[in-house]
mmCIF file of C-alpha atoms in Angstrom:
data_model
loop_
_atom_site.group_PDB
_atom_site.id
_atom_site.type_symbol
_atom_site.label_atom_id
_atom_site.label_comp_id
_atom_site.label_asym_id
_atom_site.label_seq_id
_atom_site.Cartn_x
_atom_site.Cartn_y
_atom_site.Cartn_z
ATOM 1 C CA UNK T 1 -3.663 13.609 21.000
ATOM 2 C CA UNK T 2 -7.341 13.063 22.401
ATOM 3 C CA UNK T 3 -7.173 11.897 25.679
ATOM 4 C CA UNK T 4 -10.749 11.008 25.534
ATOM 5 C CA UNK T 5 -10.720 8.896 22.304
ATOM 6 C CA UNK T 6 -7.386 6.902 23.454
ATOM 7 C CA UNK T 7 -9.508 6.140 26.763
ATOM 8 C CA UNK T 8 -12.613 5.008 24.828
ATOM 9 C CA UNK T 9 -11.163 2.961 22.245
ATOM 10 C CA UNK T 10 -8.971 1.534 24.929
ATOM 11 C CA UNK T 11 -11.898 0.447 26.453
ATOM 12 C CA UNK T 12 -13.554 -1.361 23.487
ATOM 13 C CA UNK T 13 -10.339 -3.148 23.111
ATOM 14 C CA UNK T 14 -11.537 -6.398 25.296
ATOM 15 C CA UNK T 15 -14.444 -6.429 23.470
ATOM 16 C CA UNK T 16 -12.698 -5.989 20.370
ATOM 17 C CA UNK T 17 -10.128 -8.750 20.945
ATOM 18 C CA UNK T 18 -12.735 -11.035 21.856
ATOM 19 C CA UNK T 19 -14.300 -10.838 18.447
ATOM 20 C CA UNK T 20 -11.271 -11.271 16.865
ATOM 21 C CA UNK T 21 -10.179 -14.490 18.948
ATOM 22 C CA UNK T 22 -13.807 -15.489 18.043
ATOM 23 C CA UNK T 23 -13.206 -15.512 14.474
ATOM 24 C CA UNK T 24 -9.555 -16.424 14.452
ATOM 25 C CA UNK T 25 -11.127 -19.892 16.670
ATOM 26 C CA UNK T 26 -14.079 -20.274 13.813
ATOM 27 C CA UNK T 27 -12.141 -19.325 10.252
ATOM 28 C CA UNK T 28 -14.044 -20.074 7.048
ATOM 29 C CA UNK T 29 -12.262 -20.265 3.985
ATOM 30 C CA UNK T 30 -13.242 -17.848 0.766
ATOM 31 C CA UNK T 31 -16.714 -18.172 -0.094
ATOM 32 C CA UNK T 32 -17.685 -19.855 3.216
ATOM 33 C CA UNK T 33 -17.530 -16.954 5.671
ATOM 34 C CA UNK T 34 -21.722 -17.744 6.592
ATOM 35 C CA UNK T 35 -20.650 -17.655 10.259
ATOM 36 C CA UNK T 36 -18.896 -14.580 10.145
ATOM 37 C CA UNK T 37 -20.953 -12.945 8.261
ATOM 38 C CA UNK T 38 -23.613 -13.628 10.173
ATOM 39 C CA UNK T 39 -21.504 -12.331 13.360
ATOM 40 C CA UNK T 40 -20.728 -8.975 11.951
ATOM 41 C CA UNK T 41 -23.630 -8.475 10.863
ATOM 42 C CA UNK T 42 -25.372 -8.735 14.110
ATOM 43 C CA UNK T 43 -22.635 -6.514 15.689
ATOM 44 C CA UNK T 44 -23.634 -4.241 13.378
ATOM 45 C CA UNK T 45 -27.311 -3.804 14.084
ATOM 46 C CA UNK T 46 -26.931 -3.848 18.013
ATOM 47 C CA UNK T 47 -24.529 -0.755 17.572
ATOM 48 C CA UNK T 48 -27.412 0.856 15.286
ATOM 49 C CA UNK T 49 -26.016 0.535 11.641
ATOM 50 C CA UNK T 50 -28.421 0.398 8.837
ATOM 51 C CA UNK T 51 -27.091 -3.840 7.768
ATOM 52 C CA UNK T 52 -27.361 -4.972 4.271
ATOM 53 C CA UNK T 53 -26.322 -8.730 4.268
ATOM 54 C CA UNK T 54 -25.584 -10.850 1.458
ATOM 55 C CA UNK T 55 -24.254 -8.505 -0.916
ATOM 56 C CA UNK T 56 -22.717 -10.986 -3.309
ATOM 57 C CA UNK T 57 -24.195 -13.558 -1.423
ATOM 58 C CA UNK T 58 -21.899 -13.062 1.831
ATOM 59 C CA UNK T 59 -20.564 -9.786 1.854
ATOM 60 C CA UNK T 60 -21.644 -7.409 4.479
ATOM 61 C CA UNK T 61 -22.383 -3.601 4.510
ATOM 62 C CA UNK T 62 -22.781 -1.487 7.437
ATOM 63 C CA UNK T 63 -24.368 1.973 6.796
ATOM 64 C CA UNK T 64 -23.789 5.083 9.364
ATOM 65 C CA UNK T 65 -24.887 8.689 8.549
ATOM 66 C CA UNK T 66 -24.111 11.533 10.604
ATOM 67 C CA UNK T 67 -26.513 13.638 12.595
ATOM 68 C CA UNK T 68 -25.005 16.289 11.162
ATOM 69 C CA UNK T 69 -25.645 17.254 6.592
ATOM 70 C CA UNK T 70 -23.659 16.091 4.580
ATOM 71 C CA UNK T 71 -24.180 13.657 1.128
ATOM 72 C CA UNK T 72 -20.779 13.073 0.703
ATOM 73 C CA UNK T 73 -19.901 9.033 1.212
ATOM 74 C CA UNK T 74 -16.777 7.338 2.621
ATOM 75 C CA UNK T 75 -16.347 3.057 2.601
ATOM 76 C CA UNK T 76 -14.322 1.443 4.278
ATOM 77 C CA UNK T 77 -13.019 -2.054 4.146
ATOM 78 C CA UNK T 78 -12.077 -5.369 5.301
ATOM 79 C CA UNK T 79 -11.262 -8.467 4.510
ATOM 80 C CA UNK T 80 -13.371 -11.876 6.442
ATOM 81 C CA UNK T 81 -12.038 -15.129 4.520
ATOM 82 C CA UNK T 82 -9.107 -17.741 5.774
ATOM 83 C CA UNK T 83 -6.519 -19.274 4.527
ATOM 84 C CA UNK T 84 -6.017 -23.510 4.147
ATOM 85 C CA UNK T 85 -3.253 -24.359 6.864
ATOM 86 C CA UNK T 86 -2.543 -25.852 9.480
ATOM 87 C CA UNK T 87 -2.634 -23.469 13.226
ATOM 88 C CA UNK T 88 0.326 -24.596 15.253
ATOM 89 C CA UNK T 89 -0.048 -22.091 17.771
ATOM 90 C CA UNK T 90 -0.887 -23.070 21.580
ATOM 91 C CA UNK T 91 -3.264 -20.077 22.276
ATOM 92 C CA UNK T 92 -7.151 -20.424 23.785
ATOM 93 C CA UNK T 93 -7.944 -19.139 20.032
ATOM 94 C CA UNK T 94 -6.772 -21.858 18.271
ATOM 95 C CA UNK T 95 -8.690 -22.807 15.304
ATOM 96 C CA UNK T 96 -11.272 -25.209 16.045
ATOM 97 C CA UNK T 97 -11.177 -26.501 11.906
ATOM 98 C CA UNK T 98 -8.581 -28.402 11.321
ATOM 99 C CA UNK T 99 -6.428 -27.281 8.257
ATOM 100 C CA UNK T 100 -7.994 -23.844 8.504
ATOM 101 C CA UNK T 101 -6.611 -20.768 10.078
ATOM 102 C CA UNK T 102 -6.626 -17.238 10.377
ATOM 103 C CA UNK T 103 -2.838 -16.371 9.147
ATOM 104 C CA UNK T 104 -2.846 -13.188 6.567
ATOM 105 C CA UNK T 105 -4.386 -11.669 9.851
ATOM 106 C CA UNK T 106 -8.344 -11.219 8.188
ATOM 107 C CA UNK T 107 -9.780 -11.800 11.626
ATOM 108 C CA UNK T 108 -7.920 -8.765 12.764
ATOM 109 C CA UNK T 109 -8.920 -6.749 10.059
ATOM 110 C CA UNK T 110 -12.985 -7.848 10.808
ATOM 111 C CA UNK T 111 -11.927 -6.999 14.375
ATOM 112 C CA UNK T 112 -10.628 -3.005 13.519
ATOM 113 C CA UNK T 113 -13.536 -2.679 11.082
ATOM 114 C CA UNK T 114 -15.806 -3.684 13.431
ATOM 115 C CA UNK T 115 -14.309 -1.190 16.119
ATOM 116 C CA UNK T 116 -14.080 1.715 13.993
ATOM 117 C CA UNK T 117 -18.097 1.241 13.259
ATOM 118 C CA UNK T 118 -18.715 1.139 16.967
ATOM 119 C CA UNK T 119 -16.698 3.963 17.390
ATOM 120 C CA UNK T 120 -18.422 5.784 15.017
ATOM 121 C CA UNK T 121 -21.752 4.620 15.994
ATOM 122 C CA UNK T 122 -21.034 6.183 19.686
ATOM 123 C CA UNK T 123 -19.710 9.773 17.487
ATOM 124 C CA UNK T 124 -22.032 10.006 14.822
ATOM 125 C CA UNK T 125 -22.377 13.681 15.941
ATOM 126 C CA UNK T 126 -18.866 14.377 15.149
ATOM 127 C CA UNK T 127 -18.623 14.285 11.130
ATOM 128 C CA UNK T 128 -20.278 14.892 7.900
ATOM 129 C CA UNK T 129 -22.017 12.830 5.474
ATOM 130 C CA UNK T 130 -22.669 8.666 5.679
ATOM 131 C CA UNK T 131 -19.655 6.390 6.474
ATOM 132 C CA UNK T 132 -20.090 2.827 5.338
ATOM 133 C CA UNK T 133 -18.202 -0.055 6.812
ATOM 134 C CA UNK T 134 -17.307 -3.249 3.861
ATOM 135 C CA UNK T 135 -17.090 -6.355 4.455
ATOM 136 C CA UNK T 136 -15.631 -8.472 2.207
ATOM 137 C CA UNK T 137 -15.837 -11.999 1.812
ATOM 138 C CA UNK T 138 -13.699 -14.372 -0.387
ATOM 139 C CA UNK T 139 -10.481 -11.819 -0.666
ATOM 140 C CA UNK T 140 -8.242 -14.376 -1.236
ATOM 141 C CA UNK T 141 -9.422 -15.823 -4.572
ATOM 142 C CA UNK T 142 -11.103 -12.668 -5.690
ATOM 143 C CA UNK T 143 -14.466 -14.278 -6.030
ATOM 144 C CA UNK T 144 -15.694 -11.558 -3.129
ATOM 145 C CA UNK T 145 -14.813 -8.603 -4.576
ATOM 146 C CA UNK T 146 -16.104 -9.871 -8.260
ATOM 147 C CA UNK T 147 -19.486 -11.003 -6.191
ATOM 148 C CA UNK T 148 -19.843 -8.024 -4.581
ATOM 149 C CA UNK T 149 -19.336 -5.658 -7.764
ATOM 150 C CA UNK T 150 -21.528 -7.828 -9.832
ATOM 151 C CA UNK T 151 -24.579 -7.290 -7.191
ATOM 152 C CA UNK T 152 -23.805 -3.357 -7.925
ATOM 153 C CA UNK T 153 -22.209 -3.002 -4.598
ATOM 154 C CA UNK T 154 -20.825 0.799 -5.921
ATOM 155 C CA UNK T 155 -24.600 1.590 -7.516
ATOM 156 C CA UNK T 156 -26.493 0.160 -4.351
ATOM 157 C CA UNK T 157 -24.020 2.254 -2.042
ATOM 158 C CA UNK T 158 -22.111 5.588 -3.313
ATOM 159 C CA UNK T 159 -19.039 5.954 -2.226
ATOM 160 C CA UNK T 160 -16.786 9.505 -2.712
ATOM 161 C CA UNK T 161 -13.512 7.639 -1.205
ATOM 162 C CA UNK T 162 -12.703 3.875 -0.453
ATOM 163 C CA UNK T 163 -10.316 2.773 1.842
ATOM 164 C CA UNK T 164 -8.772 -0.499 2.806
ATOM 165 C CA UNK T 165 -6.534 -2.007 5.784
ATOM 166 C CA UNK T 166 -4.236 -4.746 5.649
ATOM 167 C CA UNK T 167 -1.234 -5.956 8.447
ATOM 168 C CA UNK T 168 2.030 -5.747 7.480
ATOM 169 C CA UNK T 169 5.052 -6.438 9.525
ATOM 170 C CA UNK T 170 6.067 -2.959 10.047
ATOM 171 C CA UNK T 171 7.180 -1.610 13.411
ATOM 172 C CA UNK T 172 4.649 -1.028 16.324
ATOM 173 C CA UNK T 173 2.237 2.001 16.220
ATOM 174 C CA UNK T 174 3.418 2.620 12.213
ATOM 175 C CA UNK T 175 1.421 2.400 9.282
ATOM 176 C CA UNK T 176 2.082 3.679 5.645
ATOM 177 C CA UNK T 177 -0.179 5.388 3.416
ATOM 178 C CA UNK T 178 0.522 7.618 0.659
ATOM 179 C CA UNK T 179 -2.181 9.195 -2.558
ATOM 180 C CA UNK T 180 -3.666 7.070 -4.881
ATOM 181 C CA UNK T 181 -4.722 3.424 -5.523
ATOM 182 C CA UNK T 182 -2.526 1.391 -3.632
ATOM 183 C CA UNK T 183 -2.265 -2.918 -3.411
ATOM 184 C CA UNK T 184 -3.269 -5.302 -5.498
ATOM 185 C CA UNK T 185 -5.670 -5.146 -8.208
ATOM 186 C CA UNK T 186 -5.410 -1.104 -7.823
ATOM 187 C CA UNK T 187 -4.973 0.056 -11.380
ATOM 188 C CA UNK T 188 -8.709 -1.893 -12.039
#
């Protein structure tokens, strides 16, 4: 394991969990993520990614090539939009919207995008080819991934391999993965 990387992302991880409480405080349902759109995009451009906002009106792509040749293209993606319910929880976070909250855990996945573009930004030296960072608005009703594809997110920005994130309640420091499409919607 790299020492060095587990002390560097350790460090972004205040940072990182402030954006997320940030988002979880503010959610925006599907197709009204302006705010946090508007917050990852600026993230974006102060860690030096090349920003193209409003793809499908609120979708949000950052853009990272490496020092180093390479035309090969990897995306990947999260998810930005709430869900209608009603936050119970007695945290500092708490959604300020009333009937609105952060529950299929979108804010995280903004909040690991968003730290695996900083990352990168910092290491940009230390692979091949462009890395572009999706974010996707209005996952829960679909219209965000139809808006995007219908503004020719896939012509606009070539992509060799696409990957996604999503929380499930698996144990601690886990994750499954395995070849192929893989989720919803993945035979499409």
């Amino acid at each position: 394991m790299n020492v060095s990387l587990l002390i560097e992302v350790r460090d972004m991880q205040i940072e990182l969990a402030m954006i997320r409480q940030d988002i979880h405080a503010h959610p925006e349902m599907a197709t009204e993520e302006q705010r946090t759109s508007a917050l990852v995009a600026s993230k974006l451009k102060e860690w030096g990614l090349t920003v193209t906002a409003g793809v499908g009106r609120l979708g949000v792509v950052g853009t990272l090539k490496s020092l180093k040749p390479g035309n090969r293209s990897i995306d990947l993606r999260a998810d930005m939009d709430a869900l209608e319910l009603i936050e119970k929880n007695n945290v500092s976070y708490v959604s300020t919207k009333l009937g609105t909250m952060h529950t299929c855990g979108h804010d995280g996945h903004t909040a690991m995008l968003l730290g695996a573009a900083k990352y990168l930004s910092k290491h940009h030296d230390s692979f091949y080819g462009t890395v572009q960072f999706i974010f996707q608005p209005a996952e829960e009703n679909l219209e965000g991934a139809i808006a995007m594809m219908n503004d020719n997110l896939f012509e606009r920005f070539s992509v060799d391999a696409l990957y996604g994130i999503h929380n499930v309640p698996e144990q601690l420091g886990t994750f499954s993965i395995r070849p192929g499409p893989l989720m919803a919607a993945s035979n499409r």
